[in-house]
Amino acid sequence: MNVLDIAGLRLSVGDVPLLADVTVRVGRAETVGLVGESGSGKSLTSRAALGMFPRGARVTGHVTAAGVDVLAAGRGALRDLRRTRAAMVFQDPRASINPVRRVGDYLTEGLRASGVPAREAAARALDLLDQVGIRDPGRAVRRHPHEFSGGMLQRVVIAGALAAEPDLLLADEPTTALDVTTQAEVVALLKRLQRDRGTGMLFVTHDLDLAAAVCDRVYVMYAGRVVEEAPSAGLFRAPAHPYTRALLEASPSARGERAEIRAIRGRPRSLAEAPSGCSFRDRCPLADDACARKVPDIRPHGTSLVACLRPQEVTP
Amino acid sequence: MTEPEPVPEPVPGPVLEVASLVKRFGTFTAVDDVGFTLMPGASLGIVGESGSGKTTTARVLAGLEEPTSGTVTLAGETVTGRSRRDRLRRARLLQMIFQDPYGSFDPRQTIAESVAEPLRLHAPGSRKQHRARAAELLDQVGLSRRAGQSPPRDLSGGQRQRAAIARALAVRPRVLVLDEAVAALDVSIQAQILTLLEELRAGTGIAYVFVSHDLGVVRHITDEVLVMRHGRVVERGATEHVLRTPRHPYTRLLLDSIPSPDWDLDRVARDRVARDRRALDLADRQATPAPKGETTC
């Protein structure tokens, strides 16, 4: 059974469409990447999994997270989902942790709210900090967030997210603000904890290399739509969508043979600004009149599912 | 066409020389004995993580911080003074680009007015001549006339970075210091700005000091690189050579930490433990000072 099932999700605020027909699945113990540039809708999609929508949003489609029908759920059911069955880790740990309360309080408040006795919750907090690699947990629980570096505080947030042993973990650019060596440690930690517990993870990132390294399967989003879905290995060896390939060619690499980078003309679009038909066609080197007629259907090509009329020209 | 007031004729030799640069904040040493030379048209990368001192080094070059000791020599003349004349002279030779240029544009001025501003300070000529030169600069960095007439808030991140580059180029500096200049941009836009920077360097012979945490970006935009850690240079050399055959364990750790499809997280974790702080610090002491012979950039 999938821990997250988003199907045909459409979202608009007023007259402004933001997401169109987004379908994303995350299985148990699976890590799934959601990759895209600004305005692609990747963060909106991940938030939708927990029923967090922008004010005044109109939403249609299906969202089932950890067995809860998110679009039909009432406040109580949503609160319960966020508290016990699904958790989220954001880019900036300082924005998601109360600066005037001690780290121990942060870790135990969720447990206490779900009825764990105080002493047991405190013991769990120590255990969690130990698991995420914080030295001297006994001292750490008495300290305030400002006494931790960004990388250490992100570990605390991860400990908090895993406190309730959720089925689903949403990680939205969890390492973007961290140094590269710290990023490697935090990712290793997330992967290890996830493997041990069988948690399904939706990993949102703009970094293709990171997605390739971390995820089993990747969705590439552009202008509020999923344009390609593929197993990580296949996506990077043989991208099927011109946008995926263009992104790979635009990313400078520090390893392997030095390859020239190729810029993509224009700038990333949001769904509201996108042209008719294929959203990428005004930046695509392969586009012609057929691409303007309608949004391309999703079709299989190689290991990918791709929304492009001629993926064979991208990778034969 | 108005030319900025002539800068002393380029003498053959380095356009920028930095020697034994030290910057302390209280008891904390942010930059510890950094030195390098930059030839006209060269591109030098400075890489490191937060706290490595790379940004402080850049800020000292631009005159935004006073060095505790050491010298910065621009086009053969040591720049130290804080007088208006000294600051203007330094600005004419060296300009700086930041990660997010939004804070450095006047929100009430159009982009074209902001780009013309340094001309008013540095170049004689009428407003009309300055406007014409500003239009030429905007065109050079690929901004439309319409973008030029917009206030900074109406521009995207990539467009603002182009505008910042146009303004920096207005006085025809010999050195551009770029501090994480493409870090906040989307991949597709980042590639556009990197391509633009390459074209500008080839076309004008300007030299870059490119400060970044991103080794992939540094590989594409620089010829030589300094790897900094805790304020010190731990490795230096030709960028391609350093990335392919890193000698210092810290450089290797940085490279191993970059995600890739065959990323071995367990190995990174093991390496990090094996080369924990003590081991690295020991290596720091043994590896410095780096042989000065390899530092011609």
Coordinates of C-alpha atoms in Angstrom, one line a residue:
Chain A
M1 CA 0.0 0.0 0.0
N2 CA 1.2 3.5 -0.8
V3 CA 1.8 5.9 2.1
L4 CA 1.1 8.8 -0.2
D5 CA -1.2 8.8 -3.2
I6 CA -1.8 12.1 -5.0
A7 CA -3.9 11.7 -8.1
G8 CA -5.2 14.3 -10.6
L9 CA -4.5 17.1 -8.1
R10 CA -5.5 20.6 -9.4
L11 CA -5.1 23.7 -7.3
S12 CA -5.9 27.3 -8.0
V13 CA -6.1 30.5 -6.1
G14 CA -8.7 32.8 -7.5
D15 CA -8.2 32.8 -11.3
V16 CA -4.6 31.7 -10.9
P17 CA -4.0 28.0 -11.6
L18 CA -1.0 26.7 -9.7
L19 CA -1.1 22.9 -10.2
A20 CA -2.6 20.8 -13.0
D21 CA -3.2 17.1 -12.9
V22 CA -0.4 16.2 -10.5
T23 CA 0.0 12.5 -9.7
V24 CA 2.6 11.4 -7.2
R25 CA 2.9 8.1 -5.3
V26 CA 5.2 7.1 -2.5
G27 CA 5.4 3.5 -1.4
R28 CA 6.4 2.2 2.1
A29 CA 10.1 2.5 2.6
E30 CA 10.5 4.2 -0.7
T31 CA 12.3 7.5 -1.3
V32 CA 10.7 9.6 -4.0
G33 CA 12.1 12.8 -5.4
L34 CA 10.2 15.8 -6.5
V35 CA 12.5 17.9 -8.6
G36 CA 11.9 21.3 -10.3
E37 CA 12.8 25.0 -10.5
S38 CA 11.1 28.0 -9.0
G39 CA 7.3 28.0 -9.7
S40 CA 7.2 24.3 -10.7
G41 CA 4.8 23.6 -7.9
K42 CA 7.0 21.0 -6.1
S43 CA 6.6 22.6 -2.6
L44 CA 2.8 23.1 -3.1
T45 CA 2.5 19.5 -4.0
S46 CA 4.4 18.3 -1.0
R47 CA 2.4 20.5 1.3
A48 CA -0.8 19.3 -0.3
A49 CA 0.0 15.9 1.2
L50 CA -0.7 17.2 4.6
G51 CA -3.7 19.4 3.6
M52 CA -1.7 22.6 3.8
F53 CA -3.0 24.8 1.0
P54 CA -2.6 28.5 0.3
R55 CA -5.4 30.7 1.6
G56 CA -8.4 30.7 -0.7
A57 CA -7.2 27.7 -2.7
R58 CA -9.6 25.6 -4.7
V59 CA -8.5 22.0 -4.8
T60 CA -9.8 19.0 -6.8
G61 CA -8.4 15.5 -7.2
H62 CA -7.4 12.9 -4.6
V63 CA -4.9 13.0 -1.8
T64 CA -4.5 10.1 0.5
A65 CA -1.7 10.3 3.0
A66 CA -1.0 7.4 5.5
G67 CA -4.5 6.2 4.9
V68 CA -6.2 9.5 5.5
D69 CA -8.3 11.1 2.7
V70 CA -6.8 14.6 3.1
L71 CA -9.3 16.6 1.0
A72 CA -12.3 15.1 2.8
A73 CA -10.7 15.1 6.3
G74 CA -11.9 17.5 9.0
R75 CA -9.6 19.6 11.2
G76 CA -9.3 16.9 13.9
A77 CA -8.4 14.2 11.4
L78 CA -5.8 16.5 9.8
R79 CA -4.3 17.4 13.1
D80 CA -4.0 13.7 14.0
L81 CA -2.4 13.0 10.6
R82 CA 0.2 15.7 11.0
R83 CA 0.9 14.8 14.6
T84 CA 1.3 11.1 14.4
R85 CA 1.3 9.7 10.9
A86 CA 3.1 12.2 8.7
A87 CA 5.9 14.6 9.4
M88 CA 7.7 17.4 7.6
V89 CA 11.3 18.7 7.5
F90 CA 11.9 22.1 5.9
Q91 CA 14.9 24.0 4.5
D92 CA 15.4 26.3 7.4
P93 CA 15.4 24.5 10.8
R94 CA 15.3 27.9 12.6
A95 CA 11.9 28.7 11.1
S96 CA 10.3 25.5 12.3
I97 CA 11.5 25.5 15.9
N98 CA 10.4 27.8 18.7
P99 CA 13.5 29.9 19.6
V100 CA 12.6 30.6 23.2
R101 CA 11.9 27.0 24.2
R102 CA 14.4 24.3 25.0
V103 CA 15.1 21.6 22.5
G104 CA 13.8 19.0 25.0
D105 CA 10.4 20.6 25.0
Y106 CA 10.4 20.7 21.2
L107 CA 11.0 17.0 21.1
T108 CA 8.5 15.9 23.8
E109 CA 5.6 18.2 23.1
G110 CA 4.2 16.0 20.3
L111 CA 4.6 12.9 22.3
R112 CA 3.0 14.4 25.4
A113 CA 0.1 15.6 23.3
S114 CA -0.5 12.1 22.1
G115 CA -0.6 10.8 25.6
V116 CA 2.9 9.6 26.3
P117 CA 3.8 10.0 30.0
A118 CA 6.3 12.8 30.8
R119 CA 9.1 10.5 32.0
E120 CA 8.8 8.2 29.0
A121 CA 8.7 11.2 26.6
A122 CA 11.9 12.6 28.1
A123 CA 13.6 9.2 27.7
R124 CA 12.5 9.0 24.1
A125 CA 13.9 12.5 23.4
L126 CA 17.3 11.5 24.7
D127 CA 17.2 8.3 22.6
L128 CA 16.2 10.3 19.5
L129 CA 19.0 12.8 19.9
D130 CA 21.4 10.0 20.2
Q131 CA 20.1 8.3 17.1
V132 CA 20.6 11.5 15.0
G133 CA 24.2 11.7 16.2
I134 CA 24.0 14.5 18.7
R135 CA 26.7 14.1 21.3
D136 CA 25.7 14.4 25.0
P137 CA 21.9 14.3 24.5
G138 CA 21.4 15.0 28.2
R139 CA 22.9 18.4 27.8
A140 CA 21.4 19.0 24.4
V141 CA 17.8 18.8 25.7
R142 CA 18.4 21.7 28.1
R143 CA 19.8 24.0 25.4
H144 CA 18.0 26.5 23.2
P145 CA 18.0 26.4 19.4
H146 CA 20.4 29.3 19.0
E147 CA 23.1 27.2 20.7
F148 CA 23.1 24.8 17.8
S149 CA 24.7 25.2 14.3
G150 CA 22.4 24.9 11.3
G151 CA 23.4 21.3 10.7
M152 CA 23.0 20.2 14.3
L153 CA 19.6 22.0 14.5
Q154 CA 18.4 20.2 11.4
R155 CA 19.3 16.9 13.1
V156 CA 17.1 18.0 16.1
V157 CA 14.2 18.8 13.7
I158 CA 14.7 15.4 12.0
A159 CA 14.6 13.8 15.5
G160 CA 11.4 15.6 16.2
A161 CA 9.9 14.6 12.9
L162 CA 10.7 10.9 13.6
A163 CA 9.5 11.1 17.2
A164 CA 6.0 9.8 16.4
E165 CA 7.3 7.1 14.1
P166 CA 5.4 8.5 11.1
D167 CA 4.6 6.4 8.0
L168 CA 5.3 9.3 5.7
L169 CA 8.1 11.9 5.9
L170 CA 8.0 15.0 3.7
A171 CA 11.4 16.6 3.3
D172 CA 11.3 20.0 1.5
E173 CA 14.9 21.0 0.6
P174 CA 16.1 19.7 3.9
T175 CA 19.8 20.2 3.2
T176 CA 19.8 23.3 0.9
A177 CA 20.9 25.6 3.7
L178 CA 23.7 23.3 4.9
D179 CA 27.3 23.0 3.9
V180 CA 28.1 20.2 1.5
T181 CA 29.9 17.9 4.1
T182 CA 27.0 18.5 6.5
Q183 CA 24.5 17.8 3.8
A184 CA 26.1 14.4 3.2
E185 CA 25.8 13.5 6.9
V186 CA 22.2 14.7 7.2
V187 CA 21.1 12.8 4.1
A188 CA 22.9 9.7 5.3
L189 CA 21.0 10.0 8.6
L190 CA 17.6 10.5 6.9
K191 CA 18.3 7.4 4.7
R192 CA 19.4 5.3 7.6
L193 CA 16.4 6.2 9.8
Q194 CA 14.1 5.7 6.9
R195 CA 15.5 2.3 6.1
D196 CA 15.3 1.1 9.7
R197 CA 11.7 2.2 10.1
G198 CA 10.2 1.6 6.7
T199 CA 9.1 5.3 6.4
G200 CA 8.1 6.5 3.0
M201 CA 9.9 9.8 2.1
L202 CA 9.0 12.5 -0.4
F203 CA 12.2 14.4 -1.0
V204 CA 11.7 17.8 -2.6
T205 CA 14.7 19.4 -4.1
H206 CA 16.0 21.7 -6.9
D207 CA 19.2 19.7 -7.0
L208 CA 19.2 16.9 -9.6
D209 CA 22.4 15.4 -8.5
L210 CA 21.1 15.2 -4.9
A211 CA 17.8 13.6 -6.1
A212 CA 19.8 11.0 -8.1
A213 CA 21.9 10.2 -5.1
V214 CA 19.1 9.9 -2.6
C215 CA 15.9 8.8 -4.4
D216 CA 14.6 5.5 -5.8
R217 CA 12.2 7.2 -8.1
V218 CA 12.0 10.8 -9.3
Y219 CA 9.2 13.1 -10.6
V220 CA 10.3 16.1 -12.6
M221 CA 7.9 19.0 -12.4
Y222 CA 7.7 22.0 -14.7
A223 CA 5.1 24.8 -14.5
G224 CA 2.7 23.1 -12.2
R225 CA 2.8 19.7 -13.9
V226 CA 4.7 16.5 -13.7
V227 CA 6.5 16.1 -17.0
E228 CA 8.5 13.0 -16.3
E229 CA 8.6 10.1 -13.8
A230 CA 11.4 7.5 -13.8
P231 CA 13.6 5.4 -11.6
S232 CA 16.6 7.6 -10.6
A233 CA 19.2 5.6 -12.5
G234 CA 17.2 5.7 -15.7
L235 CA 16.3 9.4 -15.4
F236 CA 19.9 10.4 -15.3
R237 CA 21.3 8.0 -17.8
A238 CA 18.5 8.4 -20.3
P239 CA 16.2 11.4 -19.7
A240 CA 13.0 11.2 -21.8
H241 CA 11.7 14.8 -21.5
P242 CA 13.6 17.7 -23.2
Y243 CA 13.3 19.7 -19.9
T244 CA 15.0 16.9 -17.9
R245 CA 17.8 16.7 -20.4
A246 CA 18.2 20.4 -20.6
L247 CA 18.4 20.6 -16.8
L248 CA 21.1 17.9 -16.7
E249 CA 23.1 19.7 -19.4
A250 CA 22.8 23.0 -17.6
S251 CA 24.2 21.6 -14.3
P252 CA 27.9 22.0 -13.9
S253 CA 29.6 18.9 -12.5
A254 CA 32.6 18.7 -10.4
R255 CA 33.4 15.2 -11.3
G256 CA 34.0 13.1 -14.4
E257 CA 35.0 14.6 -17.7
R258 CA 34.6 18.3 -17.9
A259 CA 31.6 19.0 -20.1
E260 CA 30.5 22.4 -21.4
I261 CA 27.3 23.5 -19.7
R262 CA 24.4 24.4 -21.9
A263 CA 22.0 27.2 -20.8
I264 CA 18.3 26.9 -21.4
R265 CA 16.9 30.0 -23.0
G266 CA 14.1 31.9 -21.2
R267 CA 13.2 31.5 -17.6
P268 CA 11.2 28.9 -15.7
R269 CA 7.4 29.5 -15.9
S270 CA 4.6 29.1 -13.5
L271 CA 1.5 27.4 -14.7
A272 CA -0.4 30.7 -15.1
E273 CA 2.3 32.1 -17.4
A274 CA 2.9 28.9 -19.4
P275 CA 2.0 28.7 -23.1
S276 CA -0.9 26.5 -24.3
G277 CA -0.2 22.9 -25.0
C278 CA 3.2 21.7 -23.6
S279 CA 4.3 24.2 -21.0
F280 CA 8.0 23.9 -22.0
R281 CA 7.5 24.4 -25.7
D282 CA 8.6 28.1 -25.7
R283 CA 12.0 27.0 -24.3
C284 CA 12.3 23.7 -26.0
P285 CA 14.7 23.1 -28.9
L286 CA 12.5 20.3 -30.3
A287 CA 9.1 22.1 -30.2
D288 CA 6.9 22.6 -33.2
D289 CA 3.2 23.3 -33.9
A290 CA 2.0 19.9 -32.7
C291 CA 3.3 20.8 -29.2
A292 CA 0.9 23.8 -29.0
R293 CA -2.2 21.9 -29.7
K294 CA -2.7 20.2 -26.4
V295 CA -0.9 19.2 -23.2
P296 CA 0.9 16.0 -24.2
D297 CA -0.4 12.8 -22.7
I298 CA 1.8 10.8 -20.4
R299 CA 3.4 7.9 -22.3
P300 CA 6.0 5.3 -21.5
H301 CA 9.5 5.7 -23.0
G302 CA 12.4 3.6 -21.9
T303 CA 12.1 3.4 -18.1
S304 CA 10.3 6.7 -18.0
L305 CA 6.7 7.9 -18.1
V306 CA 6.9 11.2 -20.0
A307 CA 4.6 14.0 -21.1
C308 CA 6.3 14.7 -24.5
L309 CA 5.2 14.0 -28.1
R310 CA 8.6 12.8 -29.2
P311 CA 10.8 11.5 -26.4
Q312 CA 12.7 9.4 -28.9
E313 CA 14.4 12.6 -30.1
V314 CA 15.5 13.3 -26.6
T315 CA 17.1 9.9 -25.9
P316 CA 16.7 7.3 -28.6
Chain B
M1 CA 30.9 57.4 -25.8
T2 CA 32.2 58.5 -22.4
E3 CA 35.2 56.9 -20.9
P4 CA 35.7 56.8 -17.2
E5 CA 38.6 58.9 -16.0
P6 CA 41.7 57.0 -17.2
V7 CA 43.0 54.6 -14.7
P8 CA 46.8 54.4 -14.6
E9 CA 47.8 52.5 -17.8
P10 CA 47.8 48.8 -17.3
V11 CA 51.3 47.8 -16.3
P12 CA 52.2 44.3 -17.5
G13 CA 52.0 42.1 -14.5
P14 CA 49.4 41.0 -12.0
V15 CA 46.2 43.1 -11.8
L16 CA 45.7 42.0 -8.2
E17 CA 48.2 40.9 -5.6
V18 CA 47.2 39.8 -2.1
A19 CA 50.0 39.1 0.4
S20 CA 49.9 37.7 3.9
L21 CA 46.3 38.8 4.4
V22 CA 45.0 38.5 8.0
K23 CA 41.6 39.6 9.3
R24 CA 40.8 39.2 13.0
F25 CA 37.4 39.9 14.6
G26 CA 38.3 40.2 18.3
T27 CA 40.1 37.0 19.1
F28 CA 38.7 35.2 16.2
T29 CA 40.9 34.9 13.1
A30 CA 38.6 34.8 10.1
V31 CA 41.4 35.0 7.5
D32 CA 44.8 33.7 8.3
D33 CA 47.8 34.4 6.0
V34 CA 46.1 34.3 2.6
G35 CA 48.0 35.3 -0.5
F36 CA 47.6 35.0 -4.2
T37 CA 48.2 36.9 -7.5
L38 CA 45.7 37.4 -10.3
M39 CA 46.8 38.2 -13.8
P40 CA 44.7 40.2 -16.2
G41 CA 41.9 38.1 -17.7
A42 CA 42.5 35.3 -15.2
S43 CA 39.8 33.6 -13.1
L44 CA 40.5 32.5 -9.5
G45 CA 38.1 30.4 -7.5
I46 CA 38.0 30.5 -3.7
V47 CA 36.1 27.6 -2.3
G48 CA 35.2 26.5 1.2
E49 CA 32.4 26.0 3.6
S50 CA 30.8 28.4 6.0
G51 CA 33.4 29.8 8.3
S52 CA 36.2 29.1 5.9
G53 CA 37.0 32.8 5.5
K54 CA 36.2 33.0 1.8
T55 CA 33.6 35.7 2.0
T56 CA 35.7 37.8 4.5
T57 CA 38.6 37.6 2.0
A58 CA 36.3 38.8 -0.8
R59 CA 35.1 41.7 1.4
V60 CA 38.6 42.7 2.3
L61 CA 39.5 42.8 -1.5
A62 CA 36.5 45.1 -2.1
G63 CA 37.4 47.4 0.8
L64 CA 34.4 46.5 2.8
E65 CA 36.6 45.2 5.6
E66 CA 39.9 46.6 6.7
P67 CA 42.6 43.9 6.9
T68 CA 44.3 43.4 10.3
S69 CA 47.5 43.0 8.4
G70 CA 48.8 42.2 4.9
T71 CA 48.5 44.0 1.7
V72 CA 46.2 44.3 -1.3
T73 CA 47.8 45.6 -4.4
L74 CA 45.7 46.6 -7.4
A75 CA 47.3 47.3 -10.7
G76 CA 50.6 47.8 -9.1
E77 CA 49.5 50.2 -6.3
T78 CA 48.8 49.2 -2.7
V79 CA 45.3 50.1 -1.7
T80 CA 44.9 51.0 1.9
G81 CA 43.4 54.4 2.3
R82 CA 39.8 55.1 3.3
S83 CA 39.7 58.6 1.8
R84 CA 37.1 59.4 -0.9
R85 CA 39.8 59.5 -3.5
D86 CA 41.2 56.1 -2.5
R87 CA 37.8 54.5 -2.4
L88 CA 36.9 55.8 -5.8
R89 CA 40.1 54.6 -7.2
R90 CA 39.6 51.1 -5.8
A91 CA 36.1 51.0 -7.1
R92 CA 37.2 51.9 -10.5
L93 CA 39.6 48.9 -10.6
L94 CA 37.6 46.4 -8.7
Q95 CA 33.8 45.8 -8.4
M96 CA 31.9 43.2 -6.4
I97 CA 28.8 41.1 -7.1
F98 CA 26.8 39.6 -4.2
Q99 CA 24.5 36.5 -4.0
D100 CA 21.3 38.5 -3.9
P101 CA 21.7 41.9 -5.5
Y102 CA 18.2 42.9 -4.4
G103 CA 19.5 44.8 -1.4
S104 CA 22.0 46.8 -3.4
F105 CA 19.5 48.4 -5.8
D106 CA 17.6 51.5 -4.9
P107 CA 13.9 50.4 -4.9
R108 CA 12.8 53.8 -6.2
Q109 CA 15.2 53.9 -9.2
T110 CA 14.7 52.1 -12.4
I111 CA 17.4 49.5 -13.2
A112 CA 18.7 51.7 -16.0
E113 CA 19.1 54.6 -13.5
S114 CA 20.9 52.4 -11.1
V115 CA 23.3 51.2 -13.8
A116 CA 24.0 54.8 -14.8
E117 CA 24.7 55.8 -11.2
P118 CA 28.4 54.7 -11.0
L119 CA 29.0 56.6 -14.3
R120 CA 27.8 59.8 -12.6
L121 CA 30.5 59.2 -9.9
H122 CA 33.3 58.1 -12.1
A123 CA 32.8 59.3 -15.7
P124 CA 32.6 62.8 -17.0
G125 CA 29.8 63.4 -19.5
S126 CA 26.2 64.5 -19.8
R127 CA 23.2 62.6 -18.5
K128 CA 22.3 61.7 -22.0
Q129 CA 25.7 60.1 -22.6
H130 CA 25.4 58.2 -19.3
R131 CA 22.0 57.0 -20.3
A132 CA 23.3 55.8 -23.7
R133 CA 26.2 54.0 -22.0
A134 CA 23.7 52.4 -19.5
A135 CA 21.6 51.1 -22.4
E136 CA 24.7 49.7 -24.0
L137 CA 25.6 47.9 -20.7
L138 CA 22.1 46.5 -20.3
D139 CA 22.2 45.2 -23.8
Q140 CA 25.6 43.6 -23.2
V141 CA 24.3 41.5 -20.3
G142 CA 21.1 40.6 -22.2
L143 CA 18.5 42.7 -20.5
S144 CA 15.7 44.2 -22.6
R145 CA 14.9 47.9 -22.7
R146 CA 11.7 47.2 -20.8
A147 CA 13.6 45.5 -18.0
G148 CA 15.8 48.6 -17.8
Q149 CA 12.8 50.8 -17.3
S150 CA 11.5 48.6 -14.4
P151 CA 12.1 49.0 -10.7
P152 CA 14.2 46.2 -9.2
R153 CA 11.2 44.4 -7.6
D154 CA 9.7 43.6 -11.0
L155 CA 12.8 41.7 -12.1
S156 CA 13.4 38.0 -11.6
G157 CA 16.5 36.9 -9.6
G158 CA 18.4 36.1 -12.8
Q159 CA 17.5 39.5 -14.3
R160 CA 18.6 41.3 -11.2
Q161 CA 21.9 39.5 -11.3
R162 CA 22.4 40.6 -14.9
A163 CA 21.6 44.1 -13.8
A164 CA 24.2 43.9 -11.0
I165 CA 26.8 42.7 -13.5
A166 CA 25.9 45.6 -15.9
R167 CA 26.4 48.1 -13.1
A168 CA 29.6 46.5 -12.0
L169 CA 31.0 46.7 -15.6
A170 CA 30.0 50.4 -16.0
V171 CA 33.3 51.7 -14.8
R172 CA 35.3 49.1 -16.8
P173 CA 36.9 47.6 -13.8
R174 CA 39.9 45.2 -14.2
V175 CA 38.7 42.8 -11.5
L176 CA 35.3 41.5 -10.6
V177 CA 34.8 39.8 -7.2
L178 CA 31.8 37.5 -7.3
D179 CA 30.6 36.2 -3.9
E180 CA 28.2 33.2 -4.4
A181 CA 26.9 35.2 -7.4
V182 CA 25.0 32.3 -8.9
A183 CA 24.1 30.4 -5.7
A184 CA 20.5 31.6 -5.4
L185 CA 19.6 31.1 -9.1
D186 CA 17.7 28.2 -10.7
V187 CA 19.9 25.8 -12.6
S188 CA 18.7 26.9 -16.0
I189 CA 19.3 30.6 -15.1
Q190 CA 22.6 29.8 -13.4
A191 CA 23.9 28.3 -16.6
Q192 CA 22.9 31.5 -18.5
I193 CA 24.8 33.8 -16.0
L194 CA 27.8 31.5 -16.1
T195 CA 27.8 31.6 -19.9
L196 CA 27.5 35.4 -19.8
L197 CA 30.4 35.7 -17.4
E198 CA 32.5 33.5 -19.7
E199 CA 31.7 35.7 -22.7
L200 CA 32.5 38.9 -20.8
R201 CA 35.8 37.6 -19.6
A202 CA 36.8 36.5 -23.1
G203 CA 35.5 39.8 -24.6
T204 CA 36.9 42.3 -22.1
G205 CA 39.9 40.7 -20.4
I206 CA 38.4 41.3 -17.0
A207 CA 39.7 39.1 -14.2
Y208 CA 37.5 37.3 -11.7
V209 CA 37.8 36.3 -8.1
F210 CA 34.9 33.8 -7.8
V211 CA 33.9 32.9 -4.3
S212 CA 31.7 29.8 -4.0
H213 CA 30.9 26.7 -2.1
D214 CA 29.9 24.9 -5.3
L215 CA 32.8 23.0 -6.8
G216 CA 30.9 22.2 -10.1
V217 CA 30.4 25.9 -10.7
V218 CA 34.0 26.8 -9.8
R219 CA 35.2 24.2 -12.2
H220 CA 33.4 25.9 -15.1
I221 CA 34.3 29.5 -14.3
T222 CA 37.9 29.4 -13.0
D223 CA 41.3 28.4 -14.1
E224 CA 42.9 28.3 -10.6
V225 CA 41.5 27.6 -7.2
L226 CA 42.2 28.1 -3.5
V227 CA 40.6 25.7 -1.1
M228 CA 40.1 27.4 2.3
R229 CA 39.3 26.0 5.7
H230 CA 39.3 27.8 9.0
G231 CA 40.7 30.9 7.4
R232 CA 43.7 29.2 5.8
V233 CA 44.4 28.1 2.3
V234 CA 44.8 24.3 2.5
E235 CA 45.3 23.6 -1.2
R236 CA 45.8 25.6 -4.3
G237 CA 46.5 24.9 -8.0
A238 CA 44.9 24.7 -11.4
T239 CA 41.2 24.0 -10.9
E240 CA 41.0 21.0 -13.1
H241 CA 44.1 19.5 -11.5
V242 CA 42.9 20.1 -7.9
L243 CA 39.5 18.6 -8.6
R244 CA 41.0 15.5 -10.4
T245 CA 43.9 14.9 -8.0
P246 CA 43.1 16.5 -4.7
R247 CA 46.0 16.2 -2.3
H248 CA 44.6 17.6 0.9
P249 CA 42.2 15.3 2.8
Y250 CA 39.8 18.2 3.2
T251 CA 39.6 18.8 -0.5
R252 CA 38.9 15.1 -1.0
L253 CA 36.2 15.2 1.7
L254 CA 34.6 18.2 -0.1
L255 CA 34.6 16.2 -3.4
D256 CA 33.3 13.1 -1.8
S257 CA 30.5 15.0 -0.2
I258 CA 29.0 16.1 -3.6
P259 CA 26.0 14.0 -4.4
S260 CA 26.1 11.9 -7.5
P261 CA 24.2 8.8 -8.7
D262 CA 26.9 6.5 -7.4
W263 CA 27.2 8.4 -4.1
D264 CA 28.4 6.1 -1.3
L265 CA 27.0 7.7 1.8
D266 CA 28.5 5.1 4.1
R267 CA 31.9 5.9 2.6
V268 CA 31.5 9.6 3.1
A269 CA 30.5 9.0 6.7
R270 CA 33.5 6.7 7.2
D271 CA 35.8 9.2 5.6
R272 CA 34.5 11.9 7.7
V273 CA 35.0 9.9 10.9
A274 CA 38.5 8.8 9.7
R275 CA 39.5 12.3 8.9
D276 CA 37.8 13.9 11.8
R277 CA 38.7 17.3 13.0
R278 CA 42.0 16.3 14.7
A279 CA 43.3 14.6 11.6
L280 CA 42.3 17.5 9.4
D281 CA 43.8 20.0 11.7
L282 CA 47.0 18.1 11.8
A283 CA 47.0 18.0 8.0
D284 CA 46.3 21.7 8.0
R285 CA 49.5 22.4 9.9
Q286 CA 51.6 20.1 7.8
A287 CA 50.2 21.3 4.5
T288 CA 50.7 25.0 5.1
P289 CA 52.3 27.1 4.0
A290 CA 51.6 25.8 0.5
P291 CA 54.5 26.0 -2.0
K292 CA 54.4 29.5 -3.3
G293 CA 55.6 28.4 -6.7
E294 CA 52.1 27.1 -7.7
T295 CA 50.3 30.3 -7.0
T296 CA 50.5 32.1 -10.3
C297 CA 46.9 32.7 -11.2

